[in-house]
PDB file of C-alpha atoms and ligand atoms in Angstrom:
ATOM      1  CA  UNK P   1     140.961 118.959 160.085  1.00  0.00           C
ATOM      2  CA  UNK P   2     139.153 115.652 160.493  1.00  0.00           C
ATOM      3  CA  UNK P   3     136.430 114.525 162.848  1.00  0.00           C
ATOM      4  CA  UNK P   4     134.565 111.579 164.298  1.00  0.00           C
ATOM      5  CA  UNK P   5     130.915 112.321 164.963  1.00  0.00           C
ATOM      6  CA  UNK P   6     129.181 109.464 166.763  1.00  0.00           C
ATOM      7  CA  UNK P   7     125.494 109.538 167.669  1.00  0.00           C
ATOM      8  CA  UNK P   8     125.212 108.456 171.308  1.00  0.00           C
ATOM      9  CA  UNK P   9     122.645 105.770 170.604  1.00  0.00           C
ATOM     10  CA  UNK P  10     125.011 102.939 171.524  1.00  0.00           C
ATOM     11  CA  UNK P  11     128.632 102.392 172.517  1.00  0.00           C
ATOM     12  CA  UNK P  12     131.328 101.879 169.888  1.00  0.00           C
ATOM     13  CA  UNK P  13     131.373  98.448 168.260  1.00  0.00           C
ATOM     14  CA  UNK P  14     133.552  96.805 165.627  1.00  0.00           C
ATOM     15  CA  UNK P  15     131.745  98.776 162.890  1.00  0.00           C
ATOM     16  CA  UNK P  16     131.854 102.269 164.363  1.00  0.00           C
ATOM     17  CA  UNK P  17     135.458 101.686 165.427  1.00  0.00           C
ATOM     18  CA  UNK P  18     136.372 101.336 161.737  1.00  0.00           C
ATOM     19  CA  UNK P  19     134.943 104.807 161.014  1.00  0.00           C
ATOM     20  CA  UNK P  20     136.629 106.280 164.106  1.00  0.00           C
ATOM     21  CA  UNK P  21     139.997 104.756 163.217  1.00  0.00           C
ATOM     22  CA  UNK P  22     139.838 105.750 159.536  1.00  0.00           C
ATOM     23  CA  UNK P  23     139.041 109.376 160.414  1.00  0.00           C
ATOM     24  CA  UNK P  24     141.798 109.440 163.027  1.00  0.00           C
ATOM     25  CA  UNK P  25     144.475 107.911 160.768  1.00  0.00           C
ATOM     26  CA  UNK P  26     143.514 110.232 157.918  1.00  0.00           C
ATOM     27  CA  UNK P  27     143.930 113.320 160.116  1.00  0.00           C
ATOM     28  CA  UNK P  28     147.256 112.067 161.472  1.00  0.00           C
ATOM     29  CA  UNK P  29     148.496 111.140 157.988  1.00  0.00           C
ATOM     30  CA  UNK P  30     147.891 114.766 156.947  1.00  0.00           C
ATOM     31  CA  UNK P  31     149.502 116.130 160.098  1.00  0.00           C
ATOM     32  CA  UNK P  32     146.060 117.550 160.839  1.00  0.00           C
ATOM     33  CA  UNK P  33     143.825 117.796 163.874  1.00  0.00           C
ATOM     34  CA  UNK P  34     141.083 115.353 164.782  1.00  0.00           C
ATOM     35  CA  UNK P  35     137.919 116.348 166.591  1.00  0.00           C
ATOM     36  CA  UNK P  36     135.199 114.433 168.362  1.00  0.00           C
ATOM     37  CA  UNK P  37     131.642 115.732 168.094  1.00  0.00           C
ATOM     38  CA  UNK P  38     128.785 114.046 169.907  1.00  0.00           C
ATOM     39  CA  UNK P  39     125.805 114.067 167.526  1.00  0.00           C
ATOM     40  CA  UNK P  40     123.014 114.035 170.085  1.00  0.00           C
ATOM     41  CA  UNK P  41     120.731 116.361 168.129  1.00  0.00           C
ATOM     42  CA  UNK P  42     118.080 113.616 167.995  1.00  0.00           C
ATOM     43  CA  UNK P  43     117.470 113.761 171.718  1.00  0.00           C
ATOM     44  CA  UNK P  44     114.741 111.147 171.462  1.00  0.00           C
ATOM     45  CA  UNK P  45     117.236 108.509 170.257  1.00  0.00           C
ATOM     46  CA  UNK P  46     120.223 109.527 172.372  1.00  0.00           C
ATOM     47  CA  UNK P  47     120.827 107.312 175.356  1.00  0.00           C
ATOM     48  CA  UNK P  48     121.967 108.937 178.611  1.00  0.00           C
ATOM     49  CA  UNK P  49     125.546 108.094 179.526  1.00  0.00           C
ATOM     50  CA  UNK P  50     126.499 106.664 176.133  1.00  0.00           C
ATOM     51  CA  UNK P  51     128.437 109.823 175.222  1.00  0.00           C
ATOM     52  CA  UNK P  52     130.710 109.313 178.245  1.00  0.00           C
ATOM     53  CA  UNK P  53     131.018 105.627 177.377  1.00  0.00           C
ATOM     54  CA  UNK P  54     132.135 106.418 173.809  1.00  0.00           C
ATOM     55  CA  UNK P  55     134.671 108.980 175.045  1.00  0.00           C
ATOM     56  CA  UNK P  56     136.035 106.407 177.512  1.00  0.00           C
ATOM     57  CA  UNK P  57     136.308 103.841 174.718  1.00  0.00           C
ATOM     58  CA  UNK P  58     138.173 106.307 172.481  1.00  0.00           C
ATOM     59  CA  UNK P  59     140.561 107.195 175.331  1.00  0.00           C
ATOM     60  CA  UNK P  60     141.213 103.491 175.934  1.00  0.00           C
ATOM     61  CA  UNK P  61     141.988 103.112 172.222  1.00  0.00           C
ATOM     62  CA  UNK P  62     144.422 106.041 172.357  1.00  0.00           C
ATOM     63  CA  UNK P  63     142.275 108.452 170.317  1.00  0.00           C
ATOM     64  CA  UNK P  64     141.962 111.883 171.947  1.00  0.00           C
ATOM     65  CA  UNK P  65     140.173 114.888 170.468  1.00  0.00           C
ATOM     66  CA  UNK P  66     142.605 117.698 169.663  1.00  0.00           C
ATOM     67  CA  UNK P  67     139.982 120.255 170.710  1.00  0.00           C
ATOM     68  CA  UNK P  68     137.219 120.336 173.260  1.00  0.00           C
ATOM     69  CA  UNK P  69     134.511 117.795 172.495  1.00  0.00           C
ATOM     70  CA  UNK P  70     131.245 119.449 171.403  1.00  0.00           C
ATOM     71  CA  UNK P  71     127.657 118.280 171.846  1.00  0.00           C
ATOM     72  CA  UNK P  72     125.110 119.134 169.155  1.00  0.00           C
ATOM     73  CA  UNK P  73     122.330 119.476 171.735  1.00  0.00           C
ATOM     74  CA  UNK P  74     124.191 122.547 173.055  1.00  0.00           C
ATOM     75  CA  UNK P  75     124.563 124.186 169.644  1.00  0.00           C
ATOM     76  CA  UNK P  76     120.953 124.674 168.585  1.00  0.00           C
ATOM     77  CA  UNK P  77     121.397 128.450 168.242  1.00  0.00           C
ATOM     78  CA  UNK P  78     123.851 127.766 165.394  1.00  0.00           C
ATOM     79  CA  UNK P  79     121.318 125.614 163.533  1.00  0.00           C
ATOM     80  CA  UNK P  80     118.614 128.256 164.003  1.00  0.00           C
ATOM     81  CA  UNK P  81     120.941 130.986 162.693  1.00  0.00           C
ATOM     82  CA  UNK P  82     121.841 128.878 159.639  1.00  0.00           C
ATOM     83  CA  UNK P  83     118.176 128.187 158.987  1.00  0.00           C
ATOM     84  CA  UNK P  84     117.354 131.893 159.273  1.00  0.00           C
ATOM     85  CA  UNK P  85     119.948 132.658 156.600  1.00  0.00           C
ATOM     86  CA  UNK P  86     118.351 130.289 154.070  1.00  0.00           C
ATOM     87  CA  UNK P  87     115.616 132.797 153.168  1.00  0.00           C
ATOM     88  CA  UNK P  88     113.650 131.624 150.122  1.00  0.00           C
ATOM     89  CA  UNK P  89     115.325 128.205 149.989  1.00  0.00           C
ATOM     90  CA  UNK P  90     113.313 126.698 152.825  1.00  0.00           C
ATOM     91  CA  UNK P  91     109.615 126.389 153.574  1.00  0.00           C
ATOM     92  CA  UNK P  92     107.185 125.006 156.120  1.00  0.00           C
ATOM     93  CA  UNK P  93     105.573 121.671 155.277  1.00  0.00           C
ATOM     94  CA  UNK P  94     102.273 120.475 156.718  1.00  0.00           C
ATOM     95  CA  UNK P  95     102.392 116.872 155.436  1.00  0.00           C
ATOM     96  CA  UNK P  96     102.569 113.904 157.753  1.00  0.00           C
ATOM     97  CA  UNK P  97     104.392 110.645 157.063  1.00  0.00           C
ATOM     98  CA  UNK P  98     101.251 108.855 155.896  1.00  0.00           C
ATOM     99  CA  UNK P  99     100.405 111.550 153.342  1.00  0.00           C
ATOM    100  CA  UNK P 100     103.917 111.412 151.910  1.00  0.00           C
ATOM    101  CA  UNK P 101     103.904 107.599 151.734  1.00  0.00           C
ATOM    102  CA  UNK P 102     100.466 107.663 150.097  1.00  0.00           C
ATOM    103  CA  UNK P 103     101.753 109.840 147.282  1.00  0.00           C
ATOM    104  CA  UNK P 104     103.703 106.742 146.136  1.00  0.00           C
ATOM    105  CA  UNK P 105     106.375 108.760 144.426  1.00  0.00           C
ATOM    106  CA  UNK P 106     108.979 106.195 145.428  1.00  0.00           C
ATOM    107  CA  UNK P 107     111.787 105.943 147.905  1.00  0.00           C
ATOM    108  CA  UNK P 108     115.069 107.716 148.402  1.00  0.00           C
ATOM    109  CA  UNK P 109     118.203 105.513 148.589  1.00  0.00           C
ATOM    110  CA  UNK P 110     118.022 105.657 152.376  1.00  0.00           C
ATOM    111  CA  UNK P 111     114.536 104.134 152.313  1.00  0.00           C
ATOM    112  CA  UNK P 112     112.605 107.321 153.142  1.00  0.00           C
ATOM    113  CA  UNK P 113     109.484 107.966 151.049  1.00  0.00           C
ATOM    114  CA  UNK P 114     110.160 110.688 148.464  1.00  0.00           C
ATOM    115  CA  UNK P 115     108.456 113.940 149.243  1.00  0.00           C
ATOM    116  CA  UNK P 116     106.059 114.904 146.430  1.00  0.00           C
ATOM    117  CA  UNK P 117     106.477 118.668 146.905  1.00  0.00           C
ATOM    118  CA  UNK P 118     102.948 119.249 148.170  1.00  0.00           C
ATOM    119  CA  UNK P 119     103.761 122.336 150.273  1.00  0.00           C
ATOM    120  CA  UNK P 120     106.456 123.808 147.986  1.00  0.00           C
ATOM    121  CA  UNK P 121     104.266 126.682 146.920  1.00  0.00           C
ATOM    122  CA  UNK P 122     102.600 127.301 150.249  1.00  0.00           C
ATOM    123  CA  UNK P 123     100.510 125.447 152.796  1.00  0.00           C
ATOM    124  CA  UNK P 124      96.986 124.443 151.849  1.00  0.00           C
ATOM    125  CA  UNK P 125      94.308 126.475 153.674  1.00  0.00           C
ATOM    126  CA  UNK P 126      93.824 125.232 157.203  1.00  0.00           C
ATOM    127  CA  UNK P 127      97.191 123.416 157.343  1.00  0.00           C
ATOM    128  CA  UNK P 128     100.015 124.479 159.585  1.00  0.00           C
ATOM    129  CA  UNK P 129     103.727 123.728 159.260  1.00  0.00           C
ATOM    130  CA  UNK P 130     104.916 120.542 160.981  1.00  0.00           C
ATOM    131  CA  UNK P 131     108.422 120.466 159.579  1.00  0.00           C
ATOM    132  CA  UNK P 132     110.781 122.746 157.644  1.00  0.00           C
ATOM    133  CA  UNK P 133     112.178 121.606 154.290  1.00  0.00           C
ATOM    134  CA  UNK P 134     114.873 122.723 151.874  1.00  0.00           C
ATOM    135  CA  UNK P 135     113.777 123.211 148.277  1.00  0.00           C
ATOM    136  CA  UNK P 136     116.048 121.254 145.881  1.00  0.00           C
ATOM    137  CA  UNK P 137     116.604 122.399 142.275  1.00  0.00           C
ATOM    138  CA  UNK P 138     114.297 121.223 139.497  1.00  0.00           C
ATOM    139  CA  UNK P 139     115.250 118.174 137.394  1.00  0.00           C
ATOM    140  CA  UNK P 140     118.006 119.065 134.979  1.00  0.00           C
ATOM    141  CA  UNK P 141     119.726 121.403 137.443  1.00  0.00           C
ATOM    142  CA  UNK P 142     119.656 119.049 140.392  1.00  0.00           C
ATOM    143  CA  UNK P 143     122.627 116.758 139.770  1.00  0.00           C
ATOM    144  CA  UNK P 144     125.267 116.791 142.496  1.00  0.00           C
ATOM    145  CA  UNK P 145     128.543 115.051 141.656  1.00  0.00           C
ATOM    146  CA  UNK P 146     131.571 114.703 143.894  1.00  0.00           C
ATOM    147  CA  UNK P 147     134.781 112.693 144.090  1.00  0.00           C
ATOM    148  CA  UNK P 148     134.826 110.384 147.070  1.00  0.00           C
ATOM    149  CA  UNK P 149     138.412 109.522 148.026  1.00  0.00           C
ATOM    150  CA  UNK P 150     137.441 105.857 148.470  1.00  0.00           C
ATOM    151  CA  UNK P 151     134.259 105.293 146.484  1.00  0.00           C
ATOM    152  CA  UNK P 152     135.258 107.348 143.404  1.00  0.00           C
ATOM    153  CA  UNK P 153     132.810 109.522 141.484  1.00  0.00           C
ATOM    154  CA  UNK P 154     129.384 109.703 143.089  1.00  0.00           C
ATOM    155  CA  UNK P 155     126.404 111.380 141.470  1.00  0.00           C
ATOM    156  CA  UNK P 156     122.857 111.902 142.650  1.00  0.00           C
ATOM    157  CA  UNK P 157     119.825 113.620 141.145  1.00  0.00           C
ATOM    158  CA  UNK P 158     118.423 115.463 144.114  1.00  0.00           C
ATOM    159  CA  UNK P 159     114.957 116.056 142.678  1.00  0.00           C
ATOM    160  CA  UNK P 160     114.199 112.401 141.943  1.00  0.00           C
ATOM    161  CA  UNK P 161     116.464 110.658 144.454  1.00  0.00           C
ATOM    162  CA  UNK P 162     115.948 112.841 147.509  1.00  0.00           C
ATOM    163  CA  UNK P 163     113.298 115.503 146.957  1.00  0.00           C
ATOM    164  CA  UNK P 164     112.941 118.563 149.193  1.00  0.00           C
ATOM    165  CA  UNK P 165     114.438 117.357 152.451  1.00  0.00           C
ATOM    166  CA  UNK P 166     113.742 118.057 156.085  1.00  0.00           C
ATOM    167  CA  UNK P 167     115.828 120.597 158.015  1.00  0.00           C
ATOM    168  CA  UNK P 168     113.683 120.697 161.125  1.00  0.00           C
ATOM    169  CA  UNK P 169     111.586 117.699 162.036  1.00  0.00           C
ATOM    170  CA  UNK P 170     107.975 117.495 163.089  1.00  0.00           C
ATOM    171  CA  UNK P 171     109.128 116.531 166.602  1.00  0.00           C
ATOM    172  CA  UNK P 172     110.941 119.874 166.871  1.00  0.00           C
ATOM    173  CA  UNK P 173     114.524 118.603 166.526  1.00  0.00           C
ATOM    174  CA  UNK P 174     116.884 119.973 163.911  1.00  0.00           C
ATOM    175  CA  UNK P 175     117.615 117.333 161.291  1.00  0.00           C
ATOM    176  CA  UNK P 176     120.986 115.587 161.046  1.00  0.00           C
ATOM    177  CA  UNK P 177     121.571 116.986 157.518  1.00  0.00           C
ATOM    178  CA  UNK P 178     121.437 120.595 158.721  1.00  0.00           C
ATOM    179  CA  UNK P 179     123.330 120.050 161.976  1.00  0.00           C
ATOM    180  CA  UNK P 180     126.180 118.122 160.343  1.00  0.00           C
ATOM    181  CA  UNK P 181     126.700 120.745 157.615  1.00  0.00           C
ATOM    182  CA  UNK P 182     126.619 123.641 160.079  1.00  0.00           C
ATOM    183  CA  UNK P 183     129.025 121.910 162.466  1.00  0.00           C
ATOM    184  CA  UNK P 184     131.513 120.727 159.842  1.00  0.00           C
ATOM    185  CA  UNK P 185     131.676 124.311 158.530  1.00  0.00           C
ATOM    186  CA  UNK P 186     131.784 125.976 161.963  1.00  0.00           C
ATOM    187  CA  UNK P 187     134.551 123.640 163.146  1.00  0.00           C
ATOM    188  CA  UNK P 188     136.622 124.092 159.991  1.00  0.00           C
ATOM    189  CA  UNK P 189     136.468 120.412 159.027  1.00  0.00           C
ATOM    190  CA  UNK P 190     138.264 119.896 155.708  1.00  0.00           C
ATOM    191  CA  UNK P 191     138.096 116.090 155.524  1.00  0.00           C
ATOM    192  CA  UNK P 192     135.028 114.055 156.356  1.00  0.00           C
ATOM    193  CA  UNK P 193     135.848 110.362 156.789  1.00  0.00           C
ATOM    194  CA  UNK P 194     132.906 108.148 157.777  1.00  0.00           C
ATOM    195  CA  UNK P 195     130.955 104.992 156.938  1.00  0.00           C
ATOM    196  CA  UNK P 196     129.523 104.325 153.485  1.00  0.00           C
ATOM    197  CA  UNK P 197     126.017 104.232 154.967  1.00  0.00           C
ATOM    198  CA  UNK P 198     126.204 108.036 154.740  1.00  0.00           C
ATOM    199  CA  UNK P 199     127.249 108.147 151.065  1.00  0.00           C
ATOM    200  CA  UNK P 200     123.646 108.807 150.004  1.00  0.00           C
ATOM    201  CA  UNK P 201     123.384 111.756 152.399  1.00  0.00           C
ATOM    202  CA  UNK P 202     126.463 113.510 151.034  1.00  0.00           C
ATOM    203  CA  UNK P 203     124.858 115.102 147.927  1.00  0.00           C
ATOM    204  CA  UNK P 204     122.197 116.683 150.156  1.00  0.00           C
ATOM    205  CA  UNK P 205     124.912 117.991 152.454  1.00  0.00           C
ATOM    206  CA  UNK P 206     126.884 119.395 149.504  1.00  0.00           C
ATOM    207  CA  UNK P 207     123.790 121.146 148.185  1.00  0.00           C
ATOM    208  CA  UNK P 208     123.134 122.648 151.609  1.00  0.00           C
ATOM    209  CA  UNK P 209     126.765 123.821 151.787  1.00  0.00           C
ATOM    210  CA  UNK P 210     126.286 125.604 148.464  1.00  0.00           C
ATOM    211  CA  UNK P 211     123.079 127.289 149.597  1.00  0.00           C
ATOM    212  CA  UNK P 212     124.691 128.360 152.887  1.00  0.00           C
ATOM    213  CA  UNK P 213     127.840 129.520 151.083  1.00  0.00           C
ATOM    214  CA  UNK P 214     130.229 127.415 153.183  1.00  0.00           C
ATOM    215  CA  UNK P 215     133.221 125.411 151.896  1.00  0.00           C
ATOM    216  CA  UNK P 216     132.767 121.825 150.733  1.00  0.00           C
ATOM    217  CA  UNK P 217     135.017 119.399 152.624  1.00  0.00           C
ATOM    218  CA  UNK P 218     136.618 116.411 150.925  1.00  0.00           C
ATOM    219  CA  UNK P 219     134.797 113.139 151.546  1.00  0.00           C
ATOM    220  CA  UNK P 220     135.945 109.583 152.114  1.00  0.00           C
ATOM    221  CA  UNK P 221     133.442 106.838 152.896  1.00  0.00           C
ATOM    222  CA  UNK P 222     134.841 103.575 154.225  1.00  0.00           C
ATOM    223  CA  UNK P 223     132.999 100.279 153.706  1.00  0.00           C
ATOM    224  CA  UNK P 224     130.489  99.325 156.382  1.00  0.00           C
ATOM    225  CA  UNK P 225     131.195  96.270 158.555  1.00  0.00           C
ATOM    226  CA  UNK P 226     128.446  93.679 158.153  1.00  0.00           C
ATOM    227  CA  UNK P 227     127.577  90.526 160.034  1.00  0.00           C
ATOM    228  CA  UNK P 228     127.440  87.065 158.458  1.00  0.00           C
ATOM    229  CA  UNK P 229     123.907  87.822 157.215  1.00  0.00           C
ATOM    230  CA  UNK P 230     125.130  90.915 155.391  1.00  0.00           C
ATOM    231  CA  UNK P 231     123.467  93.262 157.867  1.00  0.00           C
ATOM    232  CA  UNK P 232     125.104  96.440 159.138  1.00  0.00           C
ATOM    233  CA  UNK P 233     126.122  95.925 162.771  1.00  0.00           C
ATOM    234  CA  UNK P 234     123.609  97.583 165.010  1.00  0.00           C
ATOM    235  CA  UNK P 235     124.649  99.893 167.798  1.00  0.00           C
ATOM    236  CA  UNK P 236     122.838  97.687 170.252  1.00  0.00           C
ATOM    237  CA  UNK P 237     125.013  94.647 169.580  1.00  0.00           C
ATOM    238  CA  UNK P 238     128.633  93.850 170.120  1.00  0.00           C
ATOM    239  CA  UNK P 239     129.802  96.950 172.005  1.00  0.00           C
ATOM    240  CA  UNK P 240     133.540  96.952 172.592  1.00  0.00           C
ATOM    241  CA  UNK P 241     134.150  96.254 176.224  1.00  0.00           C
ATOM    242  CA  UNK P 242     136.610  98.781 177.625  1.00  0.00           C
ATOM    243  CA  UNK P 243     139.096  97.216 179.976  1.00  0.00           C
ATOM    244  CA  UNK P 244     141.013 100.041 181.609  1.00  0.00           C
ATOM    245  CA  UNK P 245     144.687  99.249 181.748  1.00  0.00           C
ATOM    246  CA  UNK P 246     144.364  96.465 179.177  1.00  0.00           C
ATOM    247  CA  UNK P 247     146.424  97.944 176.364  1.00  0.00           C
ATOM    248  CA  UNK P 248     146.654  94.581 174.645  1.00  0.00           C
ATOM    249  CA  UNK P 249     142.868  94.436 174.355  1.00  0.00           C
ATOM    250  CA  UNK P 250     142.777  97.916 172.821  1.00  0.00           C
ATOM    251  CA  UNK P 251     145.485  97.019 170.320  1.00  0.00           C
ATOM    252  CA  UNK P 252     143.629  93.826 169.393  1.00  0.00           C
ATOM    253  CA  UNK P 253     140.431  95.807 168.674  1.00  0.00           C
ATOM    254  CA  UNK P 254     142.395  98.324 166.610  1.00  0.00           C
ATOM    255  CA  UNK P 255     144.203  95.587 164.691  1.00  0.00           C
ATOM    256  CA  UNK P 256     140.865  94.030 163.758  1.00  0.00           C
ATOM    257  CA  UNK P 257     139.578  97.395 162.475  1.00  0.00           C
ATOM    258  CA  UNK P 258     142.830  97.993 160.582  1.00  0.00           C
ATOM    259  CA  UNK P 259     142.568  94.507 159.056  1.00  0.00           C
ATOM    260  CA  UNK P 260     139.064  95.275 157.836  1.00  0.00           C
ATOM    261  CA  UNK P 261     140.371  98.416 156.133  1.00  0.00           C
ATOM    262  CA  UNK P 262     143.164  96.404 154.493  1.00  0.00           C
ATOM    263  CA  UNK P 263     145.974  98.145 156.385  1.00  0.00           C
ATOM    264  CA  UNK P 264     149.291  96.355 156.852  1.00  0.00           C
ATOM    265  CA  UNK P 265     150.235  97.145 160.435  1.00  0.00           C
ATOM    266  CA  UNK P 266     152.819  94.448 161.171  1.00  0.00           C
ATOM    267  CA  UNK P 267     153.043  92.934 164.623  1.00  0.00           C
ATOM    268  CA  UNK P 268     152.660  96.033 166.807  1.00  0.00           C
ATOM    269  CA  UNK P 269     151.584  95.160 170.352  1.00  0.00           C
ATOM    270  CA  UNK P 270     151.430  98.611 171.988  1.00  0.00           C
ATOM    271  CA  UNK P 271     149.189 101.578 171.149  1.00  0.00           C
ATOM    272  CA  UNK P 272     152.200 103.704 170.201  1.00  0.00           C
ATOM    273  CA  UNK P 273     153.542 100.922 167.999  1.00  0.00           C
ATOM    274  CA  UNK P 274     150.170 100.363 166.397  1.00  0.00           C
ATOM    275  CA  UNK P 275     149.696 104.020 165.407  1.00  0.00           C
ATOM    276  CA  UNK P 276     153.316 104.337 164.272  1.00  0.00           C
ATOM    277  CA  UNK P 277     152.591 101.540 161.784  1.00  0.00           C
ATOM    278  CA  UNK P 278     148.976 102.369 160.952  1.00  0.00           C
ATOM    279  CA  UNK P 279     149.419 106.050 159.958  1.00  0.00           C
ATOM    280  CA  UNK P 280     151.891 105.355 157.117  1.00  0.00           C
ATOM    281  CA  UNK P 281     149.885 102.230 156.194  1.00  0.00           C
ATOM    282  CA  UNK P 282     146.823 104.471 155.699  1.00  0.00           C
ATOM    283  CA  UNK P 283     148.816 106.801 153.405  1.00  0.00           C
ATOM    284  CA  UNK P 284     150.067 103.809 151.400  1.00  0.00           C
ATOM    285  CA  UNK P 285     146.554 102.428 151.080  1.00  0.00           C
ATOM    286  CA  UNK P 286     145.215 105.720 149.695  1.00  0.00           C
ATOM    287  CA  UNK P 287     148.163 106.035 147.300  1.00  0.00           C
ATOM    288  CA  UNK P 288     147.599 102.493 146.062  1.00  0.00           C
ATOM    289  CA  UNK P 289     143.913 103.199 145.481  1.00  0.00           C
ATOM    290  CA  UNK P 290     144.676 106.440 143.650  1.00  0.00           C
ATOM    291  CA  UNK P 291     147.251 104.581 141.523  1.00  0.00           C
ATOM    292  CA  UNK P 292     144.736 101.827 140.724  1.00  0.00           C
ATOM    293  CA  UNK P 293     142.209 104.483 139.628  1.00  0.00           C
ATOM    294  CA  UNK P 294     144.732 106.108 137.317  1.00  0.00           C
ATOM    295  CA  UNK P 295     145.427 102.767 135.668  1.00  0.00           C
ATOM    296  CA  UNK P 296     141.806 101.890 134.927  1.00  0.00           C
TER     297      UNK P 296
HETATM  298  N1  LIG Z 301     126.318 110.768 163.719  1.00  0.00           N
HETATM  299  C1  LIG Z 301     126.409 109.895 162.585  1.00  0.00           C
HETATM  300  C2  LIG Z 301     126.444 108.450 163.040  1.00  0.00           C
HETATM  301  O1  LIG Z 301     126.792 108.149 164.144  1.00  0.00           O
HETATM  302  C3  LIG Z 301     127.646 110.154 161.750  1.00  0.00           C
HETATM  303  C4  LIG Z 301     127.549 111.446 161.051  1.00  0.00           C
HETATM  304  C5  LIG Z 301     128.707 111.809 160.180  1.00  0.00           C
HETATM  305  O2  LIG Z 301     129.811 111.277 160.326  1.00  0.00           O
HETATM  306  O3  LIG Z 301     128.498 112.682 159.322  1.00  0.00           O
HETATM  307  O4  LIG Z 301     126.109 107.586 162.289  1.00  0.00           O
END
């Protein structure tokens, strides 16, 4: 079971299409199902109408969810229930952003200031909880290692590279890390295929899976599309314009994404022809990568 889980902060563009296509081809290559989940848990950043726009883009590109599309904003009871089951692993934190930055402990790979653990053993008198955090293991027991099907062996020391991380934010929204783990488990996702910008989040998600006692999916992170300046494409730029009825335009967008992934798809000029070529091309690509790994 695979999935594509866009945040509705902007329509699909050349970069997010690569992640959508890779997850879709991987599910099809396994004869598996592919789900679409709208990750609108950060309601402050979600833009009204963008969910419908993304679903229309996917339909135009010939990618249809095998099950009903779900919206994270409608699943908050699941995140609350998961949080309630964490017992002693989570705690309330009274620190604000400034206090954490001032501790100068350093930065996590994703650029967030590392949390110094101030509230780990209880809130200081007079402080109240702003956010909820998950306690990570102490140094020495905190290493999470996993095999990424594209990136190879990935290892992270949670204590020094992430610190106790947020499960519920000070603005009241459940954090992405909790929502994504709960949803992948609840939906029976076995294969997560997504952009490499989320590689650094994966060890936190694996640790949370262990604490919650849910299965760990396999992971595959595809390279992120960058512009000529080496910047990740932003959701605000370069949205794919959907042209209903224009199958050639859809195939052209898909061919560009397939080319970025290094897939040999021949000269297909229909959606059916494209997928008929791209699914086996994806399997060949993964076999070639696995073979290259064995030979090094
Ligand atoms: N919602 C995330 C995004 O759009 C993707 C999350 C995931 O695939 O785990 O960047």
